[in-house]
XYZ file of C-alpha atoms in Angstrom:
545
model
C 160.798 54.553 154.066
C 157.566 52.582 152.781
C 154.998 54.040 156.274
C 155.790 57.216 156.981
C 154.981 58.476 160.379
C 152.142 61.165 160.302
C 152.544 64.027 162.272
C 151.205 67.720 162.093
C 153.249 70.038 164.295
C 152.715 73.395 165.088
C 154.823 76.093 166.243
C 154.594 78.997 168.490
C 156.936 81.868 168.925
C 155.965 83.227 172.623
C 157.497 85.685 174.996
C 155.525 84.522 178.234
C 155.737 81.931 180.744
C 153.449 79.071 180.906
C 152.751 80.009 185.067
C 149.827 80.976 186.706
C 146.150 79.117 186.916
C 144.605 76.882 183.873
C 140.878 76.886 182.923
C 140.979 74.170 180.343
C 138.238 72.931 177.797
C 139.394 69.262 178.762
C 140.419 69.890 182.231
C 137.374 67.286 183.314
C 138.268 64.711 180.515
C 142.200 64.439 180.715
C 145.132 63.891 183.225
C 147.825 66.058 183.772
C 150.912 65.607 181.289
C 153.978 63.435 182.588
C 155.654 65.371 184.852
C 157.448 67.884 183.968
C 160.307 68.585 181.577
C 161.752 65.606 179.983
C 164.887 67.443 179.171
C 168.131 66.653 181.541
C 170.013 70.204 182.132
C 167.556 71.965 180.043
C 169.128 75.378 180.787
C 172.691 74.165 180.818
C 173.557 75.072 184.731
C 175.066 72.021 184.841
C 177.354 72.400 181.805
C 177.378 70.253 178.742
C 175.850 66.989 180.277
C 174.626 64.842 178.974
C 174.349 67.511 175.748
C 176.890 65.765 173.202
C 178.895 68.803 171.803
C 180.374 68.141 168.001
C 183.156 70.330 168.499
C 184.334 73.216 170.381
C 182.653 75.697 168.766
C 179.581 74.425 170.824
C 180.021 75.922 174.514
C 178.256 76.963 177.580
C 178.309 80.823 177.830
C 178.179 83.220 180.779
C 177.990 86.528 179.149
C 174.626 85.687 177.558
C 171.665 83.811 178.841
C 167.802 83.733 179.067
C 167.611 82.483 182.517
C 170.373 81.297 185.238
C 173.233 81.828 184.863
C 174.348 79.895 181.379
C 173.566 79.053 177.833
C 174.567 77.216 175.434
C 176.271 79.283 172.984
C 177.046 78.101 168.658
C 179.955 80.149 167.363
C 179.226 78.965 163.733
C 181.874 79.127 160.493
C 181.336 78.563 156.934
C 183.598 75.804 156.869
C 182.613 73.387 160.079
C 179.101 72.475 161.882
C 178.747 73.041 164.940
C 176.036 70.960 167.088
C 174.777 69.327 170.246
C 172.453 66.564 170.731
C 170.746 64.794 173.680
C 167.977 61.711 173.227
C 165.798 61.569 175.854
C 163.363 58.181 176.338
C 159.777 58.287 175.752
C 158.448 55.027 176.239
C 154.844 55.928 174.666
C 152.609 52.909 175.067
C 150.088 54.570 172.442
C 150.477 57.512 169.878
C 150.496 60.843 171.827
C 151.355 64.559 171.436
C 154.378 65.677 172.053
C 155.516 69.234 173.121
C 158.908 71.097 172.525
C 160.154 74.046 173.013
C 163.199 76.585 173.857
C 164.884 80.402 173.760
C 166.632 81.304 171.253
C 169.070 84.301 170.489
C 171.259 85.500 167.475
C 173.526 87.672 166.401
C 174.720 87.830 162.836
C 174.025 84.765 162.140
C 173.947 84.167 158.199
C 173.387 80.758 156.490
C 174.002 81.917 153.061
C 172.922 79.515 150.515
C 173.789 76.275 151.818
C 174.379 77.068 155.830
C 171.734 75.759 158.658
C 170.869 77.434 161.846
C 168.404 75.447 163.571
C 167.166 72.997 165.938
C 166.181 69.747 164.555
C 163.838 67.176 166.445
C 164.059 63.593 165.339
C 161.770 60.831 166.463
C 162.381 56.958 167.008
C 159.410 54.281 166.580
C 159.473 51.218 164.977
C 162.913 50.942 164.609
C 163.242 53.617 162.659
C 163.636 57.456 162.539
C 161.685 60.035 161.157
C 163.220 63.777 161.249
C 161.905 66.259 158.601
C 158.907 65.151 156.192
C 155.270 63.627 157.561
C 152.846 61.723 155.820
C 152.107 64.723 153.116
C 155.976 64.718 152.637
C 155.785 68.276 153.782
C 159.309 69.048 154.175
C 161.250 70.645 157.249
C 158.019 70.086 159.174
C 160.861 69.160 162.284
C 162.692 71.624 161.966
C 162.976 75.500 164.221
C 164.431 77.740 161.771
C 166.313 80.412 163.067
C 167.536 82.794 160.705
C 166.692 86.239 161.947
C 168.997 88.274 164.050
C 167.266 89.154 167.339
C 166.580 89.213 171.246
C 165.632 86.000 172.939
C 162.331 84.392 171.734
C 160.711 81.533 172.805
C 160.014 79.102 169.861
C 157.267 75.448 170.760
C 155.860 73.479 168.701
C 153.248 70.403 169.229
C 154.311 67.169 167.131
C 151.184 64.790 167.011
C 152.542 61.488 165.579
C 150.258 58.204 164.636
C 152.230 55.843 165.916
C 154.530 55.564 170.251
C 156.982 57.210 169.524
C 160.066 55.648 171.854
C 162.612 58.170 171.873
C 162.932 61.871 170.770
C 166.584 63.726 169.923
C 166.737 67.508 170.031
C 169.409 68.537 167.284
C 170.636 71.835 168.016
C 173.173 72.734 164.656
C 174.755 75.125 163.049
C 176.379 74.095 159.885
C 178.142 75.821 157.468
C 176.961 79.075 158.449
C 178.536 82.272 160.061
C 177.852 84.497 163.247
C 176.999 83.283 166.383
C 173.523 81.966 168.185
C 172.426 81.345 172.020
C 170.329 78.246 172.738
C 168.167 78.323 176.665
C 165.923 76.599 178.850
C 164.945 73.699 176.627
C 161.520 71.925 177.556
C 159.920 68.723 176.297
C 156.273 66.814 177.577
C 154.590 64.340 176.475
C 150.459 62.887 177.368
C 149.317 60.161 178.440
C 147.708 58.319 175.996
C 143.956 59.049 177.790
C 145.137 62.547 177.645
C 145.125 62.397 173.789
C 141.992 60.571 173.740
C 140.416 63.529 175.278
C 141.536 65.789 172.968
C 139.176 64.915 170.179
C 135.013 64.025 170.736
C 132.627 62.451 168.078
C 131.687 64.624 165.777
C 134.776 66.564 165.752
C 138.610 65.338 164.186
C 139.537 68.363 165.649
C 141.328 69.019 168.809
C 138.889 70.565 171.333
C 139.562 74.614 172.632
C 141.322 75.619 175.828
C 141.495 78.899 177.797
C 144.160 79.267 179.722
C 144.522 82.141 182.373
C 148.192 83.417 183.573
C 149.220 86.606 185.930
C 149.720 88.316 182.852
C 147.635 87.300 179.893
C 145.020 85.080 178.863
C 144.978 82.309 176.245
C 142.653 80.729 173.841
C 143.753 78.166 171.420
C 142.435 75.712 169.393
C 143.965 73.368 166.602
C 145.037 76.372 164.047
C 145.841 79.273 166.102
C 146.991 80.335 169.661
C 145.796 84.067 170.904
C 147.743 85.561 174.237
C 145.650 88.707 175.617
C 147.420 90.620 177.868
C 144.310 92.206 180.236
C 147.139 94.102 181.809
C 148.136 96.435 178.802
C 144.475 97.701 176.828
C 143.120 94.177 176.530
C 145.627 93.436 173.599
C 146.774 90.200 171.478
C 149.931 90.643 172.172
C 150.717 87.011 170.257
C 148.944 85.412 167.705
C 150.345 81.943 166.748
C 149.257 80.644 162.692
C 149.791 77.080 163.963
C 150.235 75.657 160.291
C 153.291 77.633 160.447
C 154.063 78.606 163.610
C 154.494 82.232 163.152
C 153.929 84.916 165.524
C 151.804 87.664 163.210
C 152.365 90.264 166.126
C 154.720 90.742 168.993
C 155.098 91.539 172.641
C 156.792 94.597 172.595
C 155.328 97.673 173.924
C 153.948 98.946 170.798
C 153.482 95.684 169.373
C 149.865 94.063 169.431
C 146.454 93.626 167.879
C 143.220 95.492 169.123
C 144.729 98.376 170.935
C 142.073 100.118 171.332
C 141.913 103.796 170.109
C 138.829 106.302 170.883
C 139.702 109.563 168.773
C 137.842 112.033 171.321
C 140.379 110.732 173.913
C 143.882 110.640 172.366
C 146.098 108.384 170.813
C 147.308 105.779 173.422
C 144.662 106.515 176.690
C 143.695 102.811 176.428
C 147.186 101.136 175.450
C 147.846 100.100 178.998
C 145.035 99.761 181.151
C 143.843 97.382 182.728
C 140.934 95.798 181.626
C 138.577 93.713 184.229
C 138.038 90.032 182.921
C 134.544 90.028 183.241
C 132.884 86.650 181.734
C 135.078 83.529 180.288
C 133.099 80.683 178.808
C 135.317 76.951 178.119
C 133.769 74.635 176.549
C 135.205 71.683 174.008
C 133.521 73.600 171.240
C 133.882 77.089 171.880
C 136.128 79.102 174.343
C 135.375 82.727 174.880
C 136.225 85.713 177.275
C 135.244 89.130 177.892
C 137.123 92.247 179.339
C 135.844 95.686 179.869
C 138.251 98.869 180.099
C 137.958 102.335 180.993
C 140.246 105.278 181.648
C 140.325 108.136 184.341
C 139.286 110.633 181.447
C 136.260 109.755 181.391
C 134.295 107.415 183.400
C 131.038 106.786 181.605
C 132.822 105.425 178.636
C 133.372 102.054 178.552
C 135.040 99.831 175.813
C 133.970 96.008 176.000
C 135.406 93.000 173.501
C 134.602 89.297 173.713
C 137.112 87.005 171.992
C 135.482 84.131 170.618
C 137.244 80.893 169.299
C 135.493 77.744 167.910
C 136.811 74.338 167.599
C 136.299 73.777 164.044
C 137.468 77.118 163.038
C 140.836 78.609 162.619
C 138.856 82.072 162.808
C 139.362 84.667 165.967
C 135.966 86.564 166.545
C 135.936 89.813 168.418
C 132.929 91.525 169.322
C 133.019 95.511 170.290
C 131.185 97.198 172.260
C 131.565 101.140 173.043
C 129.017 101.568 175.981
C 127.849 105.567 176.727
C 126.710 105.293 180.620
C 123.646 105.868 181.479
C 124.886 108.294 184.261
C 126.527 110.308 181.303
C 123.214 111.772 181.023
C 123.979 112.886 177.694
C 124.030 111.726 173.554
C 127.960 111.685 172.940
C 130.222 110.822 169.864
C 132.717 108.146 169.752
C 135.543 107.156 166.897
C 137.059 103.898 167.327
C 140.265 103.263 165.701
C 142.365 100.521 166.358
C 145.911 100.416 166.449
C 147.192 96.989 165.075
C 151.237 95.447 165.013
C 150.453 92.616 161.966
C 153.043 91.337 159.814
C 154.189 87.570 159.147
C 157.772 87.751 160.692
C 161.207 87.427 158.762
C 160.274 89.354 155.124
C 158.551 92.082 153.925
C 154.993 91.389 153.846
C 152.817 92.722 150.800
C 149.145 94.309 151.811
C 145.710 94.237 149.866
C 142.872 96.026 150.163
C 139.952 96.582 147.774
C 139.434 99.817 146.477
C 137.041 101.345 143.558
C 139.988 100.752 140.956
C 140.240 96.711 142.023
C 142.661 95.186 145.290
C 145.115 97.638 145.524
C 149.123 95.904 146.680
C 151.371 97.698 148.775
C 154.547 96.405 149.628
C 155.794 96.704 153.051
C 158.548 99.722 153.167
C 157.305 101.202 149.926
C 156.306 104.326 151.557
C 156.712 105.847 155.110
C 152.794 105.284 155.726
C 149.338 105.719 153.556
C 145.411 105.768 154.289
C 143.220 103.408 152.019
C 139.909 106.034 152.391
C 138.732 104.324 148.978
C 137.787 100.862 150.362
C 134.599 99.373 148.683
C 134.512 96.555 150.873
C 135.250 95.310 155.084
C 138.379 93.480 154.903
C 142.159 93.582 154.408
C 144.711 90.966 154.152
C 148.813 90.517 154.323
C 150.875 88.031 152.853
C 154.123 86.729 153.003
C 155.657 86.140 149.018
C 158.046 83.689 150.126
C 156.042 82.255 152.733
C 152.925 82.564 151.076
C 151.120 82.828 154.497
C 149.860 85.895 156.582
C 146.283 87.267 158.140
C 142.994 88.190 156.573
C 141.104 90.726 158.820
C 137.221 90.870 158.055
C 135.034 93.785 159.519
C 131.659 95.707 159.037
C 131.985 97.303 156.247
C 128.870 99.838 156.961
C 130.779 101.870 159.753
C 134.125 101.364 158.015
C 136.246 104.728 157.231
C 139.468 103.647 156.402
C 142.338 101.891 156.443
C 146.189 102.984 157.036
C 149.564 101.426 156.858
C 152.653 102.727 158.756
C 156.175 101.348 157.933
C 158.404 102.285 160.379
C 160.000 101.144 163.557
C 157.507 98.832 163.830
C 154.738 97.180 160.803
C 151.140 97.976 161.230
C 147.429 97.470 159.656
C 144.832 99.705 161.311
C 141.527 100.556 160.654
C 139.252 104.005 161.485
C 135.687 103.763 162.251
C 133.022 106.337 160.887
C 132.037 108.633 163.738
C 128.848 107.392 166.086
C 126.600 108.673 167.558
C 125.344 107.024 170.944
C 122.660 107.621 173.639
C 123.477 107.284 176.853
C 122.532 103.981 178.825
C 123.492 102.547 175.083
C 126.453 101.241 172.981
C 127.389 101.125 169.381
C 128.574 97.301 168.585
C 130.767 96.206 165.914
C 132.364 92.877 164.845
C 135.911 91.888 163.639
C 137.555 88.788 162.325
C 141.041 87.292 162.394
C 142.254 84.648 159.807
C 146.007 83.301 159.442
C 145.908 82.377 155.389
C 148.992 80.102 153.899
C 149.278 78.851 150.187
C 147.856 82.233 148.810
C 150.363 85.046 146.430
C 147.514 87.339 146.903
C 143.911 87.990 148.299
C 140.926 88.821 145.388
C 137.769 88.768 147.230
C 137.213 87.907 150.722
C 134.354 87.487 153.863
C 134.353 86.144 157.356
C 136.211 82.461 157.036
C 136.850 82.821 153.518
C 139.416 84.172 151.092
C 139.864 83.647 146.920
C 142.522 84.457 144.802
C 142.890 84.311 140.925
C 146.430 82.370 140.804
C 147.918 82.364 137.585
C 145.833 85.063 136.346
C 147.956 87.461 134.297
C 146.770 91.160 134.134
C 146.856 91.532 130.306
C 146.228 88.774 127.502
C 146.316 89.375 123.905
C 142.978 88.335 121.922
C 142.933 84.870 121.083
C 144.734 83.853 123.918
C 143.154 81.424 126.537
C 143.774 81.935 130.362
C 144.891 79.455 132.137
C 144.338 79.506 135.992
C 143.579 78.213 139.420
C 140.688 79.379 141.939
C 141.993 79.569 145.208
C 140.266 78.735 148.228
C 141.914 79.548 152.117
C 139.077 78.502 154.334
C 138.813 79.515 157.915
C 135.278 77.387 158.217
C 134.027 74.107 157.604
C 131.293 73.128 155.471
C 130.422 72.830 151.618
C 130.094 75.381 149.347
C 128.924 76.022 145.540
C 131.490 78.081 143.397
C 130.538 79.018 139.987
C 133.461 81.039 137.691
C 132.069 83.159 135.206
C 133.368 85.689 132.396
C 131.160 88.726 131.156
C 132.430 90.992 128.223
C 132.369 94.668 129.078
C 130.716 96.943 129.155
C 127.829 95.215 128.384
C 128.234 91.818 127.438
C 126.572 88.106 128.328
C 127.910 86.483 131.583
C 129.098 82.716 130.064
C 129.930 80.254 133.011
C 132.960 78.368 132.555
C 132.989 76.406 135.716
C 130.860 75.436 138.586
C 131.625 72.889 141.428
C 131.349 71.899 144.813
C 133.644 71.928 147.809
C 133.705 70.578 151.237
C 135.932 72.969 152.854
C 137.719 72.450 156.404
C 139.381 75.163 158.703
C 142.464 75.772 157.844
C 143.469 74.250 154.554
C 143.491 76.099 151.467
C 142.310 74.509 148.020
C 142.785 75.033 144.266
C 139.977 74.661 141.392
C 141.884 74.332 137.915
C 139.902 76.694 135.579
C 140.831 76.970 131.642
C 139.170 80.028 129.632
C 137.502 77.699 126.214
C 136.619 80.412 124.297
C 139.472 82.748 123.366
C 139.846 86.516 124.227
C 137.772 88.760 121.900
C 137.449 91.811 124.127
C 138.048 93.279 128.131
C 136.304 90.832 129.904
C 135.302 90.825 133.489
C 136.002 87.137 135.755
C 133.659 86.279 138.435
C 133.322 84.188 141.260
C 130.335 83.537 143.158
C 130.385 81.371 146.476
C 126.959 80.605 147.589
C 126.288 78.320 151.205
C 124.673 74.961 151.522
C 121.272 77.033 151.132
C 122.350 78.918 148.387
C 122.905 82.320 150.044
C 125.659 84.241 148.199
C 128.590 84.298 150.874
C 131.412 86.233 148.655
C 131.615 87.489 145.325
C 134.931 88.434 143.425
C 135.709 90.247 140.265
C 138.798 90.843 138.598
């Protein structure tokens, strides 16, 4: 296969319906998509046709489906596979996205070693077909695992290919694997190709912002992630979509969800589900934001106000806090905000790291029932997937920061406490927090807004003599270029030597390795460095280990 056909796809795991009104970045520079789903009995009312079953272990159901009245049901054994395909004609006169998605259910469904559950998406142009690697040869890239037993979820991604693509096949297969899975409501669009013109402007390779409003939720996405906030329930994320891989880092149920909103002096849970009033949404190409107050019947001269802010050329999520003391309060009050937060990266357990006086402290997810990080020297905290090697880094102020706290239980959380504040009435005490999917790291070392650095390679102990090798790594959230300089300085009180200093143009999004080899051998504990300074020179993040 000499030209490969480029594509970056992203997938999104999402509980909601795409109903309800659309404020869109684009919506005065594009069409509509062609109309509506390309897929012929998408939800398998109709039976099998024209689905081409491989056997009979592939049949429509009755007892079990996400909408209607049937599914399409895999009863899967370790010795057969088990499939259904359809083709369906695209036609594409020019290169254009193209949008799948489904519902998905499972019960006890193991692959073991050499099994498949999964839908499979495999593209015709050219005369030829292309189903699992792109231009980077990143494999699987096609494929919708689904591995994990659970209730119906709703998987899409968004394949963006270089070339017309003339016909698309959904594979939907289970080979070689055991238990049984429930297929739904498939869906498949395409653009026309002015559409996908419009997604990108000079200036910008990047796909421009949207903000989307349903009767439930509210939506901003750009290129790298997809946020859902439900106004309905506290003003939560109650999905956040790491487009690179397609993973859902929270979840819908009730006490699922990012940013629900805690004030101590009130009780746990007052804000959970109220409604908060959208008060200002801004969408623009570059920048799509919106901003919802809430308030409770406890007391109405507190206020709590956020703005969710996404940028085109940014895979970060800005929130901006505000906890407003009425003037009519006619009274100095104090406020604790803590927020309760649902985070993991779905389908292992995730490993946590925060930085504490005695260096980034891991803690594996389900190592303990639940533990406060009160010794936290700097604002952020990260998770990470091992097998994956993807999950979130959250930066915030560290001035009013108190604490962090883990709970393993029924459900996975990060959260944070706030330092007690004081505010005048008629005023409000403002904070900031960021949200940044990271992929490609084992662990976090040192981190700010839009950046994150790990040691890889880096052992803990090395005998004198011995010369560490290692590689810097970068996960960028931000665009731009930066100076990085790697030094080593002998303790207690020795000489800082430099052993490496370059420059990087980092993009949103991508996460990049220095190679670093220690010359001079071991002699004594030694202290590693890494300084990141801006175009200007202004030191953005330091690390030590």
């Amino acid at each position: 296969m000499a030209k490969m056909t480029a594509l970056k796809a992203t997938l999104i795991i999402l509980a909601a319906a795409f109903t309800g009104h659309f404020f869109s970045a684009m919506a005065q520079e594009q069409a509509a998509p062609t109309a509506g789903n390309l897929v012929a009995n998408p939800g398998f009312e109709e039976g099998m046709t024209p689905w081409k079953p491989s056997s009979g272990e592939c049949r429509i159901d009755e007892a079990s489906f996400h909408s209607g009245k049937h599914s399409l049901l895999l009863d899967m054994y370790p010795d057969k596979k088990t499939a259904a395909y359809q083709s369906i004609r695209l036609d594409q006169a020019a290169p254009a996205p193209v949008t799948v998605g489904f519902w998905s259910r499972t019960d006890k469904a193991d692959t073991g070693k050499e099994g498949e559950c999964r839908v499979r998406i495999f593209a015709h142009a050219d005369g030829k077909t292309f189903a699992n690697s792109d231009s980077s040869r990143r494999w699987n890239v096609m494929n919708f695992e689904i591995k994990k037993d659970s209730g119906w979820v709703y998987h899409e991604r968004t394949f963006e290919f270089d070339r017309p693509i003339k016909a698309l096949e959904i594979g939907i297969q289970g080979f070689n694997s055991s238990g049984r899975a429930w297929l739904d409501d498939f869906f498949v669009r395409t653009f026309q190709s002015a559409e996908s013109a419009a997604l990108s402007s000079p200036g910008s390779a990047n796909r421009a912002c949207s903000l989307e409003k349903t009767a439930a939720s509210l939506v901003l996405e750009n290129q790298f992630v997809k946020a859902e906030i439900d106004y309905r329930r506290g003003g939560r994320i109650s999905s956040f979509i790491e487009k690179q891989t397609g993973k859902d880092l929270t979840d819908k149920s009730n006490y699922g969800g990012i940013f629900k909103d805690v004030i101590m002096e009130h009780g746990f849970g007052t804000f959970f589900d109220q409604f908060y009033l959208v008060d200002a949404t801004n969408a623009a190409p570059e920048k799509v934001s919106v901003t919802l107050t809430g308030e409770t019947g406890k007391d109405q001269f507190l206020k709590i106000q956020k703005t969710f802010t996404l940028e085109r050329d940014s895979s970060v999520l800005k929130v901006d806090f505000k906890v407003i003391n009425a003037y009519e309060a006619m009274a100095t009050r104090f406020f604790t905000l803590r927020h309760h937060n649902v985070m993991k990266f779905p389908g292992e357990k995730n490993n946590y790291f925060y930085p504490t006086s005695n260096g980034v402290r891991r803690v594996a997810e389900g190592s303990i029932a639940d533990v406060f990080y009160r010794d936290v020297v700097d604002g952020w905290a990260a998770f990470i997937a091992p097998i994956a090697r993807a999950g979130m880094l959250c930066t915030l102020d560290y001035a009013p920061l108190d604490s962090f706290y883990n709970w393993f239980g029924q459900e996975t959380t990060l959260e944070w406490f706030f330092k007690t504040v004081k505010i005048e009435n008629g005023s409000s005490w403002d904070t900031s927090i960021s949200l940044m999917p990271l992929h490609g790291l084992d662990a976090v070392s040192g981190a700010a807004e839009g950046l994150a650095v790990d040691f890889a390679g880096l052992k803990d102990k090395y005998e004198k003599g011995e010369k560490p090798v290692f590689e810097l790594a970068i996960a960028s959230g931000i665009a731009g270029k930066f100076a990085f300089e790697i030094k080593t300085k002998p303790l207690p009180e020795g000489s800082a030597t430099i052993l490496k200093k370059v420059e990087l143009d980092l993009k949103p999004g991508e996460t990049q390795k220095i190679p670093v080899t220690w010359e001079t051998p071991i002699a004594a504990p030694t202290l590693l460095i890494c300084s990141i300074m801006d175009a200007v020179g202004n030191m953005v993040l330091e690390a030590s280990r």
